[in-house]
């Protein structure tokens, strides 16, 4: 019985000492500890949870900065995974943010940006349509023509022709 009491007392002392050391460590490194806890919570939220509208807005602003400054939409290998990774969030959360603010999928968002870039080039340059297609991030002519027609209602050739005819009417 006496040995059992001594063991219990020793274990209790060890536990109290460990708790005391842990409390001292946390007290001395409080800012680091709080940052670590917050980072863990934020990381878990960005991987699993839903974002508030304000957080979705921040994600979309960061995405738009990548589009404007780095022209990521012109990269034919762009994916929601690689873009989400660049933004430090889960692909599902990027998808939610794009869907909330643009009412479209990430793929549709990227292709719409590419089509806008192609439209501008078709009207302002003499570049071959195939060169424009590659430059704006499309890899195949069939996909480019399909996406262009779905978005604009005309083929790239028809769009260029009508745009030029309209320009001649306005200048003449």
PDB file of C-alpha atoms in Angstrom, residues 1-10:
ATOM      1  CA  UNK A   1       0.000   0.000   0.000  1.00  0.00           C
ATOM      2  CA  UNK A   2       2.813   2.377   0.899  1.00  0.00           C
ATOM      3  CA  UNK A   3       4.603   1.646  -2.397  1.00  0.00           C
ATOM      4  CA  UNK A   4       1.379   2.358  -4.309  1.00  0.00           C
ATOM      5  CA  UNK A   5       1.027   5.711  -2.523  1.00  0.00           C
ATOM      6  CA  UNK A   6       4.614   6.634  -3.381  1.00  0.00           C
ATOM      7  CA  UNK A   7       4.071   5.690  -7.051  1.00  0.00           C
ATOM      8  CA  UNK A   8       0.878   7.746  -7.185  1.00  0.00           C
ATOM      9  CA  UNK A   9       2.655  10.682  -5.544  1.00  0.00           C
ATOM     10  CA  UNK A  10       5.603  10.418  -7.975  1.00  0.00           C
TER      11      UNK A  10
END
